[in-house]
Coordinates of C-alpha atoms in Angstrom, one line a residue:
X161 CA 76.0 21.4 8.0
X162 CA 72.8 23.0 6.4
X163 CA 73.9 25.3 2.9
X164 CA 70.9 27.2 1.3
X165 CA 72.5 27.6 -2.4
X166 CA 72.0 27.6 -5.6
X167 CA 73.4 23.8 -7.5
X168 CA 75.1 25.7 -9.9
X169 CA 76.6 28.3 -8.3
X170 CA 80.1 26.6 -6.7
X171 CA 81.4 27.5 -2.4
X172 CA 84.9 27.4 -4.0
X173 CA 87.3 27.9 -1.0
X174 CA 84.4 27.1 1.6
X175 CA 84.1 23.7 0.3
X176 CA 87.8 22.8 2.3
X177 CA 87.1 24.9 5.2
X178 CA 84.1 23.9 8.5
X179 CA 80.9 26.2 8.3
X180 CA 78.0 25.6 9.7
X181 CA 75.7 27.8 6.9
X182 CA 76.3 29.6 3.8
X183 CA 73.8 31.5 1.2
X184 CA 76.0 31.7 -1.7
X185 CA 74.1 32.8 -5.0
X186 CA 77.1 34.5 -7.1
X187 CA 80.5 32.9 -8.1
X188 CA 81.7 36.1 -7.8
X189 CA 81.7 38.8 -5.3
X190 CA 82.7 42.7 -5.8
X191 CA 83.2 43.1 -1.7
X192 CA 83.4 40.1 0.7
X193 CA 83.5 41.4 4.4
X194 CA 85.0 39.4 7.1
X195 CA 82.8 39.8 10.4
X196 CA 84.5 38.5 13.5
X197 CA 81.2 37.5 15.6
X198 CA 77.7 37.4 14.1
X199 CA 77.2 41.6 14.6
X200 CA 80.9 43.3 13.7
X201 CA 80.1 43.9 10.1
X202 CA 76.2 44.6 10.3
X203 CA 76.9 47.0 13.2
X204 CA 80.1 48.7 10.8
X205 CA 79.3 48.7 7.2
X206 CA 75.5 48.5 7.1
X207 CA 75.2 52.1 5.2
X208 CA 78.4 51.1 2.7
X209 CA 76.5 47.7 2.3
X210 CA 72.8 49.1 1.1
X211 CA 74.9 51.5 -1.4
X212 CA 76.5 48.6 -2.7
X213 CA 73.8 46.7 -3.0
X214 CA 71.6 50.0 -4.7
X215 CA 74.7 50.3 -7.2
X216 CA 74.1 46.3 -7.7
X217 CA 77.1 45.0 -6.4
X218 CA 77.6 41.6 -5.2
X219 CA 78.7 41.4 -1.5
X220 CA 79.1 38.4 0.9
X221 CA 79.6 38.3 4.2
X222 CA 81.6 35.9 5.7
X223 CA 81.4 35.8 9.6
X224 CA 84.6 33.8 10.9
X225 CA 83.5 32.5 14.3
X226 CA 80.5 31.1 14.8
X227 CA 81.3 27.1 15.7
X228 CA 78.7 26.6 18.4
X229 CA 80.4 26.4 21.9
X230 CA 80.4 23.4 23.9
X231 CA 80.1 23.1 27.7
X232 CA 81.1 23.1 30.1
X233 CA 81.0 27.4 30.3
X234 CA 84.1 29.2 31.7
X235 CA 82.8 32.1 34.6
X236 CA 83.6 34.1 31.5
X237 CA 81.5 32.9 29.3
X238 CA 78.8 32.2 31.5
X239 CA 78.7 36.2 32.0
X240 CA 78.8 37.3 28.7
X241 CA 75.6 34.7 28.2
X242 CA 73.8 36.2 31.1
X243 CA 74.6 40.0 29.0
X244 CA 73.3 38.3 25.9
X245 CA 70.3 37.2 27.8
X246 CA 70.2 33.9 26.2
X247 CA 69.7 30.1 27.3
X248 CA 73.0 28.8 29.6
X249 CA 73.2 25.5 27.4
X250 CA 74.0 24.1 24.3
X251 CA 71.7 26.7 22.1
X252 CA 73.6 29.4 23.6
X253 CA 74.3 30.6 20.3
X254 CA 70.9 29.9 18.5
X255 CA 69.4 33.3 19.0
X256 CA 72.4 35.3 17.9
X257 CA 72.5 33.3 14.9
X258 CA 68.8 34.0 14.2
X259 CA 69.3 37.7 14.6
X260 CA 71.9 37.9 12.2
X261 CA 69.9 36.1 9.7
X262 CA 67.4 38.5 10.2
X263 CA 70.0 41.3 9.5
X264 CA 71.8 39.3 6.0
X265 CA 68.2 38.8 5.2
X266 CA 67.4 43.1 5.6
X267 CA 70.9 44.1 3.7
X268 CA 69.9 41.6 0.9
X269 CA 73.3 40.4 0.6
X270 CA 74.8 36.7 0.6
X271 CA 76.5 35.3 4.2
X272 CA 78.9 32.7 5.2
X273 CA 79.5 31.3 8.7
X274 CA 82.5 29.3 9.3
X275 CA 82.9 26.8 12.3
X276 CA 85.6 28.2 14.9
X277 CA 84.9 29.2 17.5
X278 CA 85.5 32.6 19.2
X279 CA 88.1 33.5 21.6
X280 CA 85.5 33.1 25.1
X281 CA 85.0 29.7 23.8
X282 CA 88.6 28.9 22.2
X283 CA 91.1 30.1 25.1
X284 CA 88.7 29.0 28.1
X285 CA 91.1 30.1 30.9
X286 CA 90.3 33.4 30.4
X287 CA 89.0 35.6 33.4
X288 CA 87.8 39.1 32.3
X289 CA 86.8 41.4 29.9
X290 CA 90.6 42.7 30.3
X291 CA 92.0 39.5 28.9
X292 CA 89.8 39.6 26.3
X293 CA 90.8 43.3 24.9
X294 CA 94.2 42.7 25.4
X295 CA 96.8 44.5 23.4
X296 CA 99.8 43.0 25.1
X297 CA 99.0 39.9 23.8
X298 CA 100.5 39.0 20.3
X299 CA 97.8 37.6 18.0
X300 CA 100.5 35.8 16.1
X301 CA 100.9 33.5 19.4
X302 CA 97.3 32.5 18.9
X303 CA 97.2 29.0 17.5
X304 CA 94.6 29.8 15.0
X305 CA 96.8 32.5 13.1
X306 CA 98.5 30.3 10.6
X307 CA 95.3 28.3 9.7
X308 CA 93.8 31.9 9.5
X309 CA 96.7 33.2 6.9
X310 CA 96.2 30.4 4.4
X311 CA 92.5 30.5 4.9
X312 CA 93.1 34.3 3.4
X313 CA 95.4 33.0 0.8
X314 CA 93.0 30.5 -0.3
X315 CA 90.3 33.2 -0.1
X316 CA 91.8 35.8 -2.3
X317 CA 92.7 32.8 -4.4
X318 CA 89.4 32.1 -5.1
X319 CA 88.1 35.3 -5.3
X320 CA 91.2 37.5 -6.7
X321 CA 88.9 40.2 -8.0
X322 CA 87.1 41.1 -4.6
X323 CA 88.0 43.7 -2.3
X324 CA 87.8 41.7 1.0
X325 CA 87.0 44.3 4.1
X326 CA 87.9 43.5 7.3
X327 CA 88.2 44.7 11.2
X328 CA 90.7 47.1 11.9
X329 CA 90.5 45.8 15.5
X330 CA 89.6 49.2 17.7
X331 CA 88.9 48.3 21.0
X332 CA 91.6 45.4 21.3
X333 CA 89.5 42.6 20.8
X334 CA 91.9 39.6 20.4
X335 CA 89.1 38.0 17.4
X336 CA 89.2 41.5 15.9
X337 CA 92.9 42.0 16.2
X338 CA 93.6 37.9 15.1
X339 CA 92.1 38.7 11.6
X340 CA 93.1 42.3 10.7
X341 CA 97.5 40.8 11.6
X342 CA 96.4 37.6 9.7
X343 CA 94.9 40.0 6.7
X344 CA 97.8 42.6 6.9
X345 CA 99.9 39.5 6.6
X346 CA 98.5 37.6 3.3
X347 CA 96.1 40.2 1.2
X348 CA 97.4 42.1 -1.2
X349 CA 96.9 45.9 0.2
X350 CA 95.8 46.5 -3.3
X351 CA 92.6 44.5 -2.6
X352 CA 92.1 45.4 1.2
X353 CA 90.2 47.8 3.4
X354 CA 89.7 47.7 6.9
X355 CA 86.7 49.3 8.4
X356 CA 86.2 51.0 11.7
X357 CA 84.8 48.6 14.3
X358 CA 81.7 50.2 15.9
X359 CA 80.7 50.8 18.8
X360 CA 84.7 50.7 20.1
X361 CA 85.7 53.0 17.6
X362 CA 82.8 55.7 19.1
X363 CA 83.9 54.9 22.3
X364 CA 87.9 54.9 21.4
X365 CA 88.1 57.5 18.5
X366 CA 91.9 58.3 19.5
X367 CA 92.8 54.6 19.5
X368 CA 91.2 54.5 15.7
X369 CA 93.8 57.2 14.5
X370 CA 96.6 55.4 16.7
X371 CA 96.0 52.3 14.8
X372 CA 95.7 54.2 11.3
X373 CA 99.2 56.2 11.5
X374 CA 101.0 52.9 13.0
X375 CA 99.8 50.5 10.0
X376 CA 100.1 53.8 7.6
X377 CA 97.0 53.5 6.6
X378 CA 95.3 55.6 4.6
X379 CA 91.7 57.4 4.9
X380 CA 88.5 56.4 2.9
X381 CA 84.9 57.6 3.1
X382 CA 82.0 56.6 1.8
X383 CA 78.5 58.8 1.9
X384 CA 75.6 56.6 3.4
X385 CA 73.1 59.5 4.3
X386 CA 70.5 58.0 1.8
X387 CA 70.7 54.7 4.4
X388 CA 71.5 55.6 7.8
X389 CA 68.3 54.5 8.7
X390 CA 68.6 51.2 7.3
X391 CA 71.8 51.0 9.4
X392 CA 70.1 51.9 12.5
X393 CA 67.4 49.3 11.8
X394 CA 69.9 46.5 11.3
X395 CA 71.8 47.4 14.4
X396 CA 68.3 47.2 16.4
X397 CA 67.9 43.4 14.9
X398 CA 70.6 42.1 17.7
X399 CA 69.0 42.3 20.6
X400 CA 71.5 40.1 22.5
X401 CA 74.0 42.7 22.3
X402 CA 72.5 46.0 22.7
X403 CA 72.6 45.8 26.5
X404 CA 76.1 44.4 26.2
X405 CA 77.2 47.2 24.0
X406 CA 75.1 50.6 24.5
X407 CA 74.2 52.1 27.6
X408 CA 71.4 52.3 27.7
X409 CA 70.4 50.0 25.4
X410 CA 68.1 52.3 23.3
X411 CA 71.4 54.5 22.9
X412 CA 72.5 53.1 19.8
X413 CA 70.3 54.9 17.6
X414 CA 71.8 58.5 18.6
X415 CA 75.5 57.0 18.7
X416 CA 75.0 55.7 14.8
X417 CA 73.7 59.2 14.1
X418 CA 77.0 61.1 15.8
X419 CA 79.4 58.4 14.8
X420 CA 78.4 58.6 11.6
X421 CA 78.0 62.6 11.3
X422 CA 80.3 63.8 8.4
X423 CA 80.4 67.5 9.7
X424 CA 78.0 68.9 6.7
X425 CA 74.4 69.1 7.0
X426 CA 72.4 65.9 7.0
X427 CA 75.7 64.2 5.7
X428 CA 76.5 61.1 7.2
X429 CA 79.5 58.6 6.3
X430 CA 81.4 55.5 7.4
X431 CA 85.1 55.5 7.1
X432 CA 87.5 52.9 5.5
X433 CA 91.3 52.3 6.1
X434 CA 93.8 51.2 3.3
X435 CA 97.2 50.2 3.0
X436 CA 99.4 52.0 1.5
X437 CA 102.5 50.3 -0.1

């Protein structure tokens, strides 16, 4: 387990739970995002992130499954690795790791990853995409939801003063869809925000709406026209998945620019969802 922090500054909650790295410099955090994979929140909240960081708040990012898979590889894993153009063994997950290093290390912000593993790796009898953004399928049945809860628990134990941001789960993604039920669940809706996972949500903008009015969730916006560039440049640090994700790859840049258009001239936002009691 390799941890790059500070002797005096304490992992609290991480300290019980498997990760495999965490840069942890604050005891403290005003926003700690959860990230499903190691891209969900860079590709999201990247713009939120550098005004948070310009209005010198402390963030963390804490990227839930990221526990290096062990062969052998399902058919369905093998073909998201041949997508991700990266090496059909054991350091399979080596390169996405160092990309989003890269990106932690260009949103100056503090980053967590813990050890499970995601749901390619977890439920291996899985045999398309289809099973994989499955609606049907009750995340509560997942085995990991209860460990997931009172990870939550713990988490807003040790932090009660952070807002903790997670995946609304657009595009049915059972990882995505596993941690906004669990959050739902546990976090006080006082202290929780879901954002808009992108690129589903551009792809799906119904389905994001759809989601919103079932939870009765309510709209926030934030203005990040001063670093929609610096979103675009963090998005273009994952190689591994802009093929997978953007068609073509070099698509991504106008796709931020018209996701992200707020209808007023050079204005450009990302939007939030809150609970409302």
């Amino acid at each position: 387990m390799t941890t790059d922090k500070e002797e005096s500054v304490s992992l609290a909650i991480f300290e019980d739970y498997s990760y495999t790295k965490a840069v942890i410099t604050n005891d403290a955090y005003d926003f700690i995002y959860i990230s499903p994979h190691l891209d969900d929140v860079a590709f999201s909240c990247s713009g939120t992130i550098c005004s948070h960081r310009a209005q010198g708040l402390h963030i963390l990012v804490v990227t839930l499954f990221t526990g290096d898979p062990k062969p052998p590889f399902s058919p369905l894993a093998q073909t998201y690795h041949r997508l991700w153009q990266v090496p059909e063994d054991t350091s399979a997950y080596q390169a996405r790791k160092a990309e989003d290093e890269k990106a932690m290390l260009a949103l100056e912000t503090d980053y967590l990853w813990l050890d499970w593993r995601e749901v390619i790796y977890r439920i291996t009898d899985l045999a398309n995409l289809s099973e994989v953004n499955d609606y049907t399928v009750l995340c509560q049945h997942d085995p990991l939801f209860p460990q997931l809860c009172q990870w939550f628990i713990d988490l807003q134990a040790a932090y009660p003063n952070s807002t903790i941001v997670g995946p609304l789960g657009t595009g049915g993604h059972r990882d995505h869809r596993l941690i906004f039920q669990a959050a739902l669940s546990v976090i006080d809706p006082d202290s929780l925000l879901f954002f808009e996972d992108f690129p589903y949500a551009a792809y799906l903008p119904g389905e994001t709406f759809e989601l919103a009015k079932a939870y009765k969730l309510e709209k926030l916006e934030i203005d990040i026209s001063p670093y929609l560039e610096q979103r675009i440049h963090v998005t273009s640090l994952y190689q591994s998945q802009l093929a997978t994700l953007f068609y073509p790859p070099s698509a991504f840049r106008n796709l931020i620019r018209e996701y992200t258009a707020g209808g007023g001239q050079q204005s450009f936002i990302e939007r939030y969802w809150k609970p409302v009691r």
